[in-house]
Short mmCIF file of C-alpha atoms in Angstrom, two decimals:
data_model
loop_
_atom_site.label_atom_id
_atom_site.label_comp_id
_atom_site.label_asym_id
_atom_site.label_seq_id
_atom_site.Cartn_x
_atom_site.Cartn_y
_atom_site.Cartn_z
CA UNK R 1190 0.00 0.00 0.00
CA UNK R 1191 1.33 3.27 -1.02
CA UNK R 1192 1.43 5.74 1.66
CA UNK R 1193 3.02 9.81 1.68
CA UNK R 1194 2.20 11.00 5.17
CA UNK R 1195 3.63 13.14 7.85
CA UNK R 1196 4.61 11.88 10.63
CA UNK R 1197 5.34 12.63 14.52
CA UNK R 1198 7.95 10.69 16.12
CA UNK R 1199 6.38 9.00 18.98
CA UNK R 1200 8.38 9.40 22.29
CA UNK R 1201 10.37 7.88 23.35
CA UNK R 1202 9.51 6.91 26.90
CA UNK R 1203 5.98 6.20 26.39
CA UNK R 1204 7.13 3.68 23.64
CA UNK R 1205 9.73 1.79 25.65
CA UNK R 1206 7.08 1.80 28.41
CA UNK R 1207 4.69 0.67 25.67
CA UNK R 1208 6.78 -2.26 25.08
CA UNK R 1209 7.33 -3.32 28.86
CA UNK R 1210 4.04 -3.48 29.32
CA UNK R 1211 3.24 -5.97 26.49
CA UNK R 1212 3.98 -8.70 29.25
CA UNK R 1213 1.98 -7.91 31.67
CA UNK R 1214 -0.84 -7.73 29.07
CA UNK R 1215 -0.56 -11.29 28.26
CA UNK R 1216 -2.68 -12.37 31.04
CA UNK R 1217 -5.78 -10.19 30.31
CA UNK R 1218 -8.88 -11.77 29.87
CA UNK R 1219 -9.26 -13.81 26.53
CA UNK R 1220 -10.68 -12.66 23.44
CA UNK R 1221 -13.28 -15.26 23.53
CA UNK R 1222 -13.00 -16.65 27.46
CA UNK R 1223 -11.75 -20.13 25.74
CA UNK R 1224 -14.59 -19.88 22.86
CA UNK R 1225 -15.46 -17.50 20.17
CA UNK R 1226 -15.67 -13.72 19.69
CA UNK R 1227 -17.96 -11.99 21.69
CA UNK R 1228 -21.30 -10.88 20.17
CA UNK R 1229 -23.09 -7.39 20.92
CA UNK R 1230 -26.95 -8.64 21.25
CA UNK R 1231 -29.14 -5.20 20.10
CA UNK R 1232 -32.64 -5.46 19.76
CA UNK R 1233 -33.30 -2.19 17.46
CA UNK R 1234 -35.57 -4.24 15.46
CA UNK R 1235 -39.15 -5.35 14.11
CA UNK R 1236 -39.94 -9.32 15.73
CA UNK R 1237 -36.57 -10.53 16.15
CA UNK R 1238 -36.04 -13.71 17.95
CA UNK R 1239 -37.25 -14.27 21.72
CA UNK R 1240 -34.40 -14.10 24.32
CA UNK R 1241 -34.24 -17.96 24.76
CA UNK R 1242 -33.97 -18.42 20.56
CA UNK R 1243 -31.32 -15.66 20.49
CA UNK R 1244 -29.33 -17.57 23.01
CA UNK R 1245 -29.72 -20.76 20.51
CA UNK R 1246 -28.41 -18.90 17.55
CA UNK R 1247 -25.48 -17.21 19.48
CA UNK R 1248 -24.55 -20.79 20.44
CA UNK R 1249 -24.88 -22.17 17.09
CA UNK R 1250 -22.51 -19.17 15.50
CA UNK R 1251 -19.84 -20.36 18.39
CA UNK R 1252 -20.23 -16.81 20.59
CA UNK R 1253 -17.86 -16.90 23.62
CA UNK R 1254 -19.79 -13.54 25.33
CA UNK R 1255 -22.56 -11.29 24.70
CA UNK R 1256 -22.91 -7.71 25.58
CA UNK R 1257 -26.28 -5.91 25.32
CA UNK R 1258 -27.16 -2.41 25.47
CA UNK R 1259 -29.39 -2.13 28.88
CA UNK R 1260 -29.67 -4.54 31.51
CA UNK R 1261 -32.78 -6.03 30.45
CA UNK R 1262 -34.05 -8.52 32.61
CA UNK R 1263 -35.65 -11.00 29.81
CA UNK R 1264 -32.68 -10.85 28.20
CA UNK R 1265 -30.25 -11.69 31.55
CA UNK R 1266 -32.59 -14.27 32.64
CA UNK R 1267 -32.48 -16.11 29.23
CA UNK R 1268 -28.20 -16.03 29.20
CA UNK R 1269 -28.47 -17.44 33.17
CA UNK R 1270 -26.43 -20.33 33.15
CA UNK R 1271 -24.96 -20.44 29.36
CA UNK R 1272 -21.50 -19.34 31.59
CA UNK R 1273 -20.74 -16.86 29.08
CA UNK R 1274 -19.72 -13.39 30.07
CA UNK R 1275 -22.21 -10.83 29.92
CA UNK R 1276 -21.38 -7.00 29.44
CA UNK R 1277 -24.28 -5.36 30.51
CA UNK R 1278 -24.80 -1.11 30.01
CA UNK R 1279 -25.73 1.73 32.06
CA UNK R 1280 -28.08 3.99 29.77
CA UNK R 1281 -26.49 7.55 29.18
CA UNK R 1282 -29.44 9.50 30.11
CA UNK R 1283 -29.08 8.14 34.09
CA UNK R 1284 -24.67 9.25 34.42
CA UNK R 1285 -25.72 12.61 36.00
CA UNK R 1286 -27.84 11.05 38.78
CA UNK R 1287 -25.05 8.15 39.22
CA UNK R 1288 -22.47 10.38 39.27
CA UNK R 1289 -24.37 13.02 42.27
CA UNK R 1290 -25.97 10.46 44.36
CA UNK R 1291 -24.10 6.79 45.54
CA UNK R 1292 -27.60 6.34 46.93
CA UNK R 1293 -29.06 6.16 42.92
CA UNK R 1294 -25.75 3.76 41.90
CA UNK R 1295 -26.30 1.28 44.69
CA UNK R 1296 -30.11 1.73 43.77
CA UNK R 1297 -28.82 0.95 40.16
CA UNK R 1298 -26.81 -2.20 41.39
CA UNK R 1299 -29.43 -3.50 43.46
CA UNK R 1300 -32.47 -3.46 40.54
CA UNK R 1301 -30.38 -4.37 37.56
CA UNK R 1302 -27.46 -6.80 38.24
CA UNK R 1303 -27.90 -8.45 41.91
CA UNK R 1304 -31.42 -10.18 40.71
CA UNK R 1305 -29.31 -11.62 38.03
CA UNK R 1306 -25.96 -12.15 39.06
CA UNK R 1307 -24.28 -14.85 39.54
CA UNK R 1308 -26.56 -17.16 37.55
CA UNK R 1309 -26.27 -14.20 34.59
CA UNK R 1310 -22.50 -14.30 34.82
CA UNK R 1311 -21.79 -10.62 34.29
CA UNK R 1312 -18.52 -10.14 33.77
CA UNK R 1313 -18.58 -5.93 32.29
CA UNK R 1314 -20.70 -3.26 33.64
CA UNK R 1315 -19.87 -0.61 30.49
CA UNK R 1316 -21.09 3.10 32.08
CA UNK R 1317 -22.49 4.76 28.74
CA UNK R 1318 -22.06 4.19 25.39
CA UNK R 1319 -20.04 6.67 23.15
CA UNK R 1320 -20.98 9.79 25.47
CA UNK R 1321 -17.95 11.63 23.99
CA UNK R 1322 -18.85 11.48 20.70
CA UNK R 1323 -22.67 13.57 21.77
CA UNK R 1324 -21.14 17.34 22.19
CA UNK R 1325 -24.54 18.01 23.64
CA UNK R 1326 -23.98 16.23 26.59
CA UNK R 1327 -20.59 17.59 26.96
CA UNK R 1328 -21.22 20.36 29.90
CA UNK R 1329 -23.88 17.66 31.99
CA UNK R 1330 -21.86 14.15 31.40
CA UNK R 1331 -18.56 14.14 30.44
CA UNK R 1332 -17.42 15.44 33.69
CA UNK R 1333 -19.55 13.06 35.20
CA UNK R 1334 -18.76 9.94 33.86
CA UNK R 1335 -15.63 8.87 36.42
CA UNK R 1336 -17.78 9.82 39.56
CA UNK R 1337 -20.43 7.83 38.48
CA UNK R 1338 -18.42 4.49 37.78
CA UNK R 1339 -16.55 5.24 40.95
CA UNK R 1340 -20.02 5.39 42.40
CA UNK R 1341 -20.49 2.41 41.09
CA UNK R 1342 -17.68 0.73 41.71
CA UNK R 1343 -17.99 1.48 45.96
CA UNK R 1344 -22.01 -0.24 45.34
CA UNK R 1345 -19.45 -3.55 44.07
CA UNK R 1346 -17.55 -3.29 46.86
CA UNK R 1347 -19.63 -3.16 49.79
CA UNK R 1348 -21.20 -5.86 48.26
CA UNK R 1349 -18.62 -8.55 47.73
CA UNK R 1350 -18.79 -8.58 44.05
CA UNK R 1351 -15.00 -8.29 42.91
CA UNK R 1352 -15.42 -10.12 39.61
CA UNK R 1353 -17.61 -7.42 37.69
CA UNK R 1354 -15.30 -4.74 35.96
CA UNK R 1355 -16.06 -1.12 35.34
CA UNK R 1356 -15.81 0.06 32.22
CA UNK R 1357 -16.62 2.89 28.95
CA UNK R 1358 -17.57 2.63 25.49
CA UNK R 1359 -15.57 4.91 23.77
CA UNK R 1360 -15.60 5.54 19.96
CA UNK R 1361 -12.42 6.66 17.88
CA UNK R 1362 -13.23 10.14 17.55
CA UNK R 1363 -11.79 10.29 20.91
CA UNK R 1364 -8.55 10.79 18.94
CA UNK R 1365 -8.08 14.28 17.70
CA UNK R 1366 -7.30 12.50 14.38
CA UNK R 1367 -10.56 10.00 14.23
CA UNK R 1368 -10.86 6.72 13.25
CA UNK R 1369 -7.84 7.18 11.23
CA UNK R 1370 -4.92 9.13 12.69
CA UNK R 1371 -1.95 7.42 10.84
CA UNK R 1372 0.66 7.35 11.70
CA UNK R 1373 -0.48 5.51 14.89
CA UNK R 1374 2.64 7.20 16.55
CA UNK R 1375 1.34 9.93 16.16
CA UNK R 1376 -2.04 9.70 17.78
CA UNK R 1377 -3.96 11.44 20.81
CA UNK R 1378 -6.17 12.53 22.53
CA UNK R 1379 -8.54 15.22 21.88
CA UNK R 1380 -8.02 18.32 23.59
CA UNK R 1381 -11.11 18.77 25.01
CA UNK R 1382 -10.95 15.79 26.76
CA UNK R 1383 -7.67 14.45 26.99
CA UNK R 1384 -7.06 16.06 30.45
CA UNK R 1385 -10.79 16.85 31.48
CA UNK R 1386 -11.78 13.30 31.11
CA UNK R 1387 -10.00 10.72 29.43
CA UNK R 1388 -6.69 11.32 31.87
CA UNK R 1389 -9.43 10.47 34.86
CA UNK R 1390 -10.78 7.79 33.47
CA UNK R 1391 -7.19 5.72 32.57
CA UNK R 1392 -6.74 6.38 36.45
CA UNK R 1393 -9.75 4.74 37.61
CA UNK R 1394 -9.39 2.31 34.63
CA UNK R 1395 -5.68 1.22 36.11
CA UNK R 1396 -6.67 1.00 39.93
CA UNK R 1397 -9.73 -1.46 39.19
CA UNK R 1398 -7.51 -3.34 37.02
CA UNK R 1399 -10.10 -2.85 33.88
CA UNK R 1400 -10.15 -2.31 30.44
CA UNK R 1401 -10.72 0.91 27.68
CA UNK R 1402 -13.10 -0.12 25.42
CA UNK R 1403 -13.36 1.14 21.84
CA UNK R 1404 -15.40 0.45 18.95
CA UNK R 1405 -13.03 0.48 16.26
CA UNK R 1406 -14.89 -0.13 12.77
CA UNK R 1407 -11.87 -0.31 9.94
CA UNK R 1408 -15.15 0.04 7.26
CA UNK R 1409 -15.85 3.17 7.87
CA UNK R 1410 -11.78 4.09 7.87
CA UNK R 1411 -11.71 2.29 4.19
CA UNK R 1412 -15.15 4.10 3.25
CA UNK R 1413 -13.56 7.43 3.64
CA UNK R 1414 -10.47 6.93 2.10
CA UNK R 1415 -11.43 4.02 -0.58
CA UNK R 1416 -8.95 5.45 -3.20
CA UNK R 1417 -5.89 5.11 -1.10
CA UNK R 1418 -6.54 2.51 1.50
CA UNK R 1419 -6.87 -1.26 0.28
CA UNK R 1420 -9.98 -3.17 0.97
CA UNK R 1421 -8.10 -6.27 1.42
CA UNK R 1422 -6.07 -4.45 4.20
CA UNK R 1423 -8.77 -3.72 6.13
CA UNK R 1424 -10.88 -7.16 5.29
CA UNK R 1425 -7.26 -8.93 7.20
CA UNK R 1426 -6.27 -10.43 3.44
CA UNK R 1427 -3.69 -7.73 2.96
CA UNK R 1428 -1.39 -10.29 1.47
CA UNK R 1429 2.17 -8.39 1.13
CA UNK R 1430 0.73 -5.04 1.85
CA UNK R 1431 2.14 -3.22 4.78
CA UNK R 1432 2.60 0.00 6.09
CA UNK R 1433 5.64 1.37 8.33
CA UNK R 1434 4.77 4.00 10.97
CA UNK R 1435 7.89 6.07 10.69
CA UNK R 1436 7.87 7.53 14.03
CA UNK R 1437 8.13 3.59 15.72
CA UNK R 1438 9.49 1.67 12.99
CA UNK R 1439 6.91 -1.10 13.59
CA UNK R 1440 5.11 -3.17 10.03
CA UNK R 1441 1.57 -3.56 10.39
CA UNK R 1442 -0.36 -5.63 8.27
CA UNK R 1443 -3.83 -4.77 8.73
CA UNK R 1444 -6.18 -1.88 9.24
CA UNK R 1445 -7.60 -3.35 12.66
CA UNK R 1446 -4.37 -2.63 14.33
CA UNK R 1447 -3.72 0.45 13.42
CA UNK R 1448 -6.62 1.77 14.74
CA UNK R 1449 -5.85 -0.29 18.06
CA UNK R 1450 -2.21 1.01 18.33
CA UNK R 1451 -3.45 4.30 18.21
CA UNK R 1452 -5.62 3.82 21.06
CA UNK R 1453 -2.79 2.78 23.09
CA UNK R 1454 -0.37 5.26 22.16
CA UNK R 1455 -2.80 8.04 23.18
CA UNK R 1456 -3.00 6.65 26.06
CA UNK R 1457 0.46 6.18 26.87
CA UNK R 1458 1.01 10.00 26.09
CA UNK R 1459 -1.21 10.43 29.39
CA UNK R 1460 1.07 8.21 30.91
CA UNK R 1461 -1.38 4.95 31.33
CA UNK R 1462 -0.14 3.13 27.68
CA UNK R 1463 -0.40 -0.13 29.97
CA UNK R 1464 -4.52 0.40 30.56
CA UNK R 1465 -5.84 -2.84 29.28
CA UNK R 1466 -7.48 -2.83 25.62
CA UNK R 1467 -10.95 -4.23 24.58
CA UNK R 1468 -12.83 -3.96 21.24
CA UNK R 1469 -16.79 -3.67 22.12
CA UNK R 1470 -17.38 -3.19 18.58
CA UNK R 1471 -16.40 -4.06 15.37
CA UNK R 1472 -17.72 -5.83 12.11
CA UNK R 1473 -18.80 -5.07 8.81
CA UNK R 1474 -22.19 -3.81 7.35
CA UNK R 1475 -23.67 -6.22 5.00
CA UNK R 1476 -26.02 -3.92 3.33
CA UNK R 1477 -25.89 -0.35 2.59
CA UNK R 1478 -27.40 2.56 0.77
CA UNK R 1479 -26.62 3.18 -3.07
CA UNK R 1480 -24.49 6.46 -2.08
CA UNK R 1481 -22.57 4.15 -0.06
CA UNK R 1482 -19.97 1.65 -1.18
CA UNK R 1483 -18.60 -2.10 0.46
CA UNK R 1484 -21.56 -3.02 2.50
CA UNK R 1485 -22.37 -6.54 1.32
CA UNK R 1486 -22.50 -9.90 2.33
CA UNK R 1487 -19.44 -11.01 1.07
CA UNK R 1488 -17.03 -8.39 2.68
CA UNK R 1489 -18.95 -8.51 5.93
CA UNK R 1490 -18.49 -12.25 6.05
CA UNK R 1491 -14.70 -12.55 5.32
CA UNK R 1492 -13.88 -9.91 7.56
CA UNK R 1493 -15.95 -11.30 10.66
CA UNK R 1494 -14.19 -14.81 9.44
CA UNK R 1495 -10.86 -13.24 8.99
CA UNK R 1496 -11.18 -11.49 12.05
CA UNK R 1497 -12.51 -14.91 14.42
CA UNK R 1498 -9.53 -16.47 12.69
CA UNK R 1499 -6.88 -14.01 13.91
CA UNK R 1500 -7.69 -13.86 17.21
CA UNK R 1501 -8.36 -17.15 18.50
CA UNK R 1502 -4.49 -17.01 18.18
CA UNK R 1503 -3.83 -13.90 20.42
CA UNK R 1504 -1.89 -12.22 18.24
CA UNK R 1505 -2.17 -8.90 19.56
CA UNK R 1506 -0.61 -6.07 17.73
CA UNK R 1507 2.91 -4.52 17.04
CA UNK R 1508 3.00 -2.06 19.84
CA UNK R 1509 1.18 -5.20 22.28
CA UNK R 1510 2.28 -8.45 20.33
CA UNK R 1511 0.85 -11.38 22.09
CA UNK R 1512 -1.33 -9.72 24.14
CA UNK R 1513 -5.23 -10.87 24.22
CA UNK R 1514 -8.52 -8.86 24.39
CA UNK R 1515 -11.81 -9.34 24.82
CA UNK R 1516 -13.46 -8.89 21.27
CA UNK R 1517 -17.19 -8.45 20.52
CA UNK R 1518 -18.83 -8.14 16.83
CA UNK R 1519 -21.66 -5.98 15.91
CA UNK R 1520 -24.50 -7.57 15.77
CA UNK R 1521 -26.42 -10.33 16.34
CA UNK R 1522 -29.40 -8.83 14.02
CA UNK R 1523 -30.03 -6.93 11.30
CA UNK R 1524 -31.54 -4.04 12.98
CA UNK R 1525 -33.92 -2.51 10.77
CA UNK R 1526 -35.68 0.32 13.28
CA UNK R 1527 -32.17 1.98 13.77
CA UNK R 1528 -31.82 5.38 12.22
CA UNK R 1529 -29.64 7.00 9.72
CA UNK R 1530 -28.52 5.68 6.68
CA UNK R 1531 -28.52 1.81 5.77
CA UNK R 1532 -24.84 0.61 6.81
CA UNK R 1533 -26.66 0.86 10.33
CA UNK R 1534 -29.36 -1.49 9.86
CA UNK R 1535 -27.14 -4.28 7.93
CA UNK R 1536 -24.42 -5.28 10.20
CA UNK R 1537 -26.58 -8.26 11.64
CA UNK R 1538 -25.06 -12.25 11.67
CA UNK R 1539 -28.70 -12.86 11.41
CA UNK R 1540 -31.66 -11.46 9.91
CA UNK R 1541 -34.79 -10.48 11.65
CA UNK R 1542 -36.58 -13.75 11.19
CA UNK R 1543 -33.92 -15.62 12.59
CA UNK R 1544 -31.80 -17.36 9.33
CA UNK R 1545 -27.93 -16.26 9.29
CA UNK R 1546 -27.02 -13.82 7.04
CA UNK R 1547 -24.01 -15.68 6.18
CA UNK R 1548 -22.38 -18.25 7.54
CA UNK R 1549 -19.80 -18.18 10.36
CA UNK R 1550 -17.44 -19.57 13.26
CA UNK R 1551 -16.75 -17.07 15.84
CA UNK R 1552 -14.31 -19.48 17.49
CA UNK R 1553 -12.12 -19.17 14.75
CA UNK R 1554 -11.14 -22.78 14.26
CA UNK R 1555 -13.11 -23.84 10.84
CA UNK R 1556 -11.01 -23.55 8.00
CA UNK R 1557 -11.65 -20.82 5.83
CA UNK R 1558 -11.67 -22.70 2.91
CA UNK R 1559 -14.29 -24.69 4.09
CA UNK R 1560 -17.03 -22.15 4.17
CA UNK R 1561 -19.22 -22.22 0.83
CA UNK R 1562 -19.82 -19.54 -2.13
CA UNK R 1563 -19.98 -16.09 -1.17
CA UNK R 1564 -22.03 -13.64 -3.10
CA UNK R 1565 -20.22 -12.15 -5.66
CA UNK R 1566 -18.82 -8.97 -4.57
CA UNK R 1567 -20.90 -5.53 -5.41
CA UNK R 1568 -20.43 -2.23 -4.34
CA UNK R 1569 -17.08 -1.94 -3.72
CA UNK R 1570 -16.75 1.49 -5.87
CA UNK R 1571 -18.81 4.21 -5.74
CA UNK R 1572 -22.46 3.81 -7.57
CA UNK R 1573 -22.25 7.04 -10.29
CA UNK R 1574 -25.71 7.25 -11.62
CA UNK R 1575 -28.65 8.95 -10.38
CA UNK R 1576 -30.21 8.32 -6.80
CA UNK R 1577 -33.99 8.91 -5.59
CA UNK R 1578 -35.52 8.61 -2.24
CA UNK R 1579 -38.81 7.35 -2.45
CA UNK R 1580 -41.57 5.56 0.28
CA UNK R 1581 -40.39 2.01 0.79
CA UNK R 1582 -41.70 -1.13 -0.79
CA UNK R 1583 -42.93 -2.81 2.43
CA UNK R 1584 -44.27 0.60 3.67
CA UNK R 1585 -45.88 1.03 0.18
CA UNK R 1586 -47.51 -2.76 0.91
CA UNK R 1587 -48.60 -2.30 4.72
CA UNK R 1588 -49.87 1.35 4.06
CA UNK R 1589 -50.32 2.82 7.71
CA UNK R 1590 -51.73 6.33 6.31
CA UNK R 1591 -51.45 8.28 9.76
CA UNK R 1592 -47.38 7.64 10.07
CA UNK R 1593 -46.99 8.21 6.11
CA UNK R 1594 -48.63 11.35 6.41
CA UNK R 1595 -46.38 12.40 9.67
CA UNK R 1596 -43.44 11.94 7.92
CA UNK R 1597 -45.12 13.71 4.67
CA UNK R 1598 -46.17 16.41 6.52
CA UNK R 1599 -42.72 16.61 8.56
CA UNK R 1600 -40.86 16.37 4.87
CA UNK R 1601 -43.05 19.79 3.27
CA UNK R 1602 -42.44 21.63 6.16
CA UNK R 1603 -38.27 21.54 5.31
CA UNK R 1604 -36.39 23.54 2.74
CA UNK R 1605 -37.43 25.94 0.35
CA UNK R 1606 -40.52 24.91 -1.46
CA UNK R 1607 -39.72 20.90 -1.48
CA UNK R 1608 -43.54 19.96 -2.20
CA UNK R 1609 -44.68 22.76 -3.68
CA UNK R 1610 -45.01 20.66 -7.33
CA UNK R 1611 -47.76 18.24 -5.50
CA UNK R 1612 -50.19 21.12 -4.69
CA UNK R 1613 -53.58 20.57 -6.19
CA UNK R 1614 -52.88 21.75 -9.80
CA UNK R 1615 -49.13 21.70 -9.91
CA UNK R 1616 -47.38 19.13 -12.18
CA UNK R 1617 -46.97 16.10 -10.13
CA UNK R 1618 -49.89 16.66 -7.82
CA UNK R 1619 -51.74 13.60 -10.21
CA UNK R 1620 -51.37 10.50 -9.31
CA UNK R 1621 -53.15 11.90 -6.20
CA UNK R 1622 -52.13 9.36 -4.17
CA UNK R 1623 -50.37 8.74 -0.41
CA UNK R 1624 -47.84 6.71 -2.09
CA UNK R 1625 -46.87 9.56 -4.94
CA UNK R 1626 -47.28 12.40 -2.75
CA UNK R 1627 -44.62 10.57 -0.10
CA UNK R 1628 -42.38 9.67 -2.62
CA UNK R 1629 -42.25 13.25 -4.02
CA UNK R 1630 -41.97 14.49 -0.47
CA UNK R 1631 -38.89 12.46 0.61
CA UNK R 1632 -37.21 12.74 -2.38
CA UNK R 1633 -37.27 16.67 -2.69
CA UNK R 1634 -36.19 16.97 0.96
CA UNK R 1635 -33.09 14.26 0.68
CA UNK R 1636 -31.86 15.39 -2.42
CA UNK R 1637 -31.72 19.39 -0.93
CA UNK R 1638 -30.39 18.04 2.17
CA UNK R 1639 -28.55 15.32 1.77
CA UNK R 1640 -25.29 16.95 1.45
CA UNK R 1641 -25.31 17.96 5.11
CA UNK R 1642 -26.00 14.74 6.44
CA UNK R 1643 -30.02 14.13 6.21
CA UNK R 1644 -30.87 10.40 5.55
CA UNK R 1645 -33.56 8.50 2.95
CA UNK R 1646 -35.13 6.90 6.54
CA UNK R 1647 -37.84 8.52 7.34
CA UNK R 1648 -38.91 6.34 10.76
CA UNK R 1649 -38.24 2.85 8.27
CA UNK R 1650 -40.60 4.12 5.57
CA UNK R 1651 -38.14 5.24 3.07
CA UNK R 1652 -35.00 3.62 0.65
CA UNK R 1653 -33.31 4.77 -1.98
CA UNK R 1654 -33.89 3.50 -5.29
CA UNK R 1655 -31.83 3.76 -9.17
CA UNK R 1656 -35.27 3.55 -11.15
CA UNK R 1657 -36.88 6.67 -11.90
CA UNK R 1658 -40.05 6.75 -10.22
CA UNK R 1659 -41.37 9.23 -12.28
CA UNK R 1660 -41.07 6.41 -15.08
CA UNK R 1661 -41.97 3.92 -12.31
CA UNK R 1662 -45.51 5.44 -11.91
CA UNK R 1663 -46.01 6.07 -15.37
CA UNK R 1664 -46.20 1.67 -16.02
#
């Protein structure tokens, strides 16, 4: 891979302490506890699977944990006894009243894990998900988020339970760079919370003995920079490819650790580079939108392979070589209620009703070669032709007027005249039909908005299409 970038020389003690601490790393907790990769278990979704059959499918894809997104008690009861470890999620919302009261963390403790625990064998207790990635929390939970694990962590305490460890989810735009701040070596922090937050939160990370977690996706690294950064680097099939950071000197092979390395090396520039690393997300999308590219079955299945293969050996990565993580993919299902556009409904191991999307071994011991056909590959470049938002085919089918015309209504009231053609007597008022009339709508407002960041979703009642519907409704 061809690569002309500036670079920062790492320093030099933070690297040689880097390096120390790779053995004490190599007894962390396993990537997959002695099984397979971790699976995050979201239930964004139309009638997925009960509890009890989501537990049977995990099993049959080889899981080794599971973490979900709320402490649900349905949901903890059905994983009681499968012995795998459970990461279970304080909801963002609740981190102020955590973080002022150890009267509402104990009261937190009490309703959501001890019912459940041991049977449930909870293993993480993640405080928040991504909170310093939502700017509009910044002033009433960043600064909160220590207090209330610490909070947290005392309820653990004075109750015996030693085994449960405290943690984050943290995304990469944590880094001043992003997702993508190469050279690794030169990664950090950004300034708004290096000191404020993140330098607290290695601290309390270190004295519980507990790990950072990021969700590092490599697709969305490769989706930005498509034209310079291999897909088979960051689907782990890299082959000879490699790429030298020039302020460490150390070959990496794969996308994945990049992104991890850079982690690490921000953190040892706050002086904690021997905090513990876990992934709590990664994967690929298997789906997307036409305006986006690689999101297909066939990319997200070699790199969930690729990646179950890779680390049931512990390989760790060049700054941590050897050393093992805990590893979860995202998801379980194809969630099709989530918002936004359609890489974040496809990154599912199973579809709604249950059948895999593809198949896979999260344990990492079937032979790759062994797994049948994949789709052929689509999407991997960017789609040039034209793109239309238009009412969905399903929506079209099961027509629930009052929600159609909500998200009509909400779609006229944007922009600068974006339905004034379907006003009785203007030229596309006829067909005069829901259907039309909410196709019109959603396409006029996506295509004047789109280009800061609105989305063909429309509460699941939109997609994009390449047909013209205008020659659509005309057969």
């Amino acid at each position: 891979m061809a690569v002309s970038m500036a670079a920062s020389p790492l320093l030099t003690f933070p690297f040689l302490f880097l390096l120390c601490a790779t053995v004490a790393c190599r007894g962390a907790y396993g990537a997959s506890g002695g099984y397979g990769l971790g699976v995050n278990y979201g239930r964004v979704a139309d009638d997925i699977p009960s509890p009890r059959r989501s537990v049977e499918l995990l099993r049959a894809a080889g899981a080794g944990s599971v973490k979900i997104y709320d402490a649900n008690p349905g949901v903890l009861r059905a994983l009681a006894g499968t012995r795998w470890p459970v990461s279970i999620m304080v909801p963002n919302e609740i981190i102020p009243d955590l973080a002022a009261s150890a009267a509402a963390a104990d009261r937190w403790v009490a309703e959501n894990l001890v019912p459940y625990y041991p049977a449930t064998r909870v293993k993480f207790l993640l405080v928040g998900n991504e909170i310093l990635s939502d700017h509009s929390i910044a002033n009433s939970t960043w600064p909160r988020l220590v207090p209330a694990m610490e909070n947290i962590h005392r309820s653990l305490r004075k109750r015996g339970i030693s085994s449960v460890k405290i943690g984050t989810t943290l995304a990469m735009d944590a880094l001043a760079d992003g997702a993508f701040p190469r050279p690794p070596s030169a990664a950090a922090f950004r300034a708004d919370i290096a000191e404020a937050v993140v330098r607290p939160l290695l601290h309390f990370l270190n004295g519980t003995n507990s790990y950072y977690f990021v969700d590092a996706y490599p697709y969305f690294v490769w989706a930005d920079n498509n034209l310079t950064v291999s897909l088979d680097y960051a689907l782990f099939q890299g082959g000879r490819l490699r790429y030298v950071d020039p302020g460490t000197g150390l070959t990496y092979t794969n996308l994945l650790d990049e992104m991890l390395d850079a982690v690490v090396i921000a953190m040892a520039k706050l002086g904690y580079g021997h905090v513990k690393l876990a992934i709590a997300e990664t994967g690929w999308p298997n789906g997307c939108d036409y305006d986006q590219i690689g999101g297909n079955v066939h990319n997200a299945a070699i790199y969930n392979r690729n990646l179950a293969a890779r680390m049931v050996k512990n390989p760790g990565t060049p700054v941590r070589p050897g050393a093992k993580m805990p590893v979860f993919v995202f998801s379980l299902y194809n969630e099709d209620l989530k918002p936004g556009p359609g890489t974040e409904r496809h990154w599912g191991l199973y579809y709604a009703n249950g059948t895999a999307v593809y198949e896979i071994d999260l344990t990492g011991r079937r032979p790759l070669w062994s797994y049948p056909t994949l789709p052929a590959l689509e999407n991997n470049t960017p789609y040039k032709g034209p793109i239309w938002c238009v009412l969905s085919a399903a929506a079209s089918n099961k027509l629930n007027e009052t929600a159609v015309g909500n998200a009509l209504s909400y779609a006229c009231g944007q922009g600068n005249g974006t339905c004034d053609a379907i006003q009785p007597g203007k030229k596309c008022y006829m067909p005069n039909t829901t259907v039309a009339h909410a196709s019109y709508a959603f396409n006029s407002y996506w295509q004047q908005f789109r280009k800061i960041g609105a989305t063909c979703y429309f509460n699941n009642l939109a997609e994009q299409t390449i047909k013209d519907p205008i020659l659509e409704t005309a057969q």
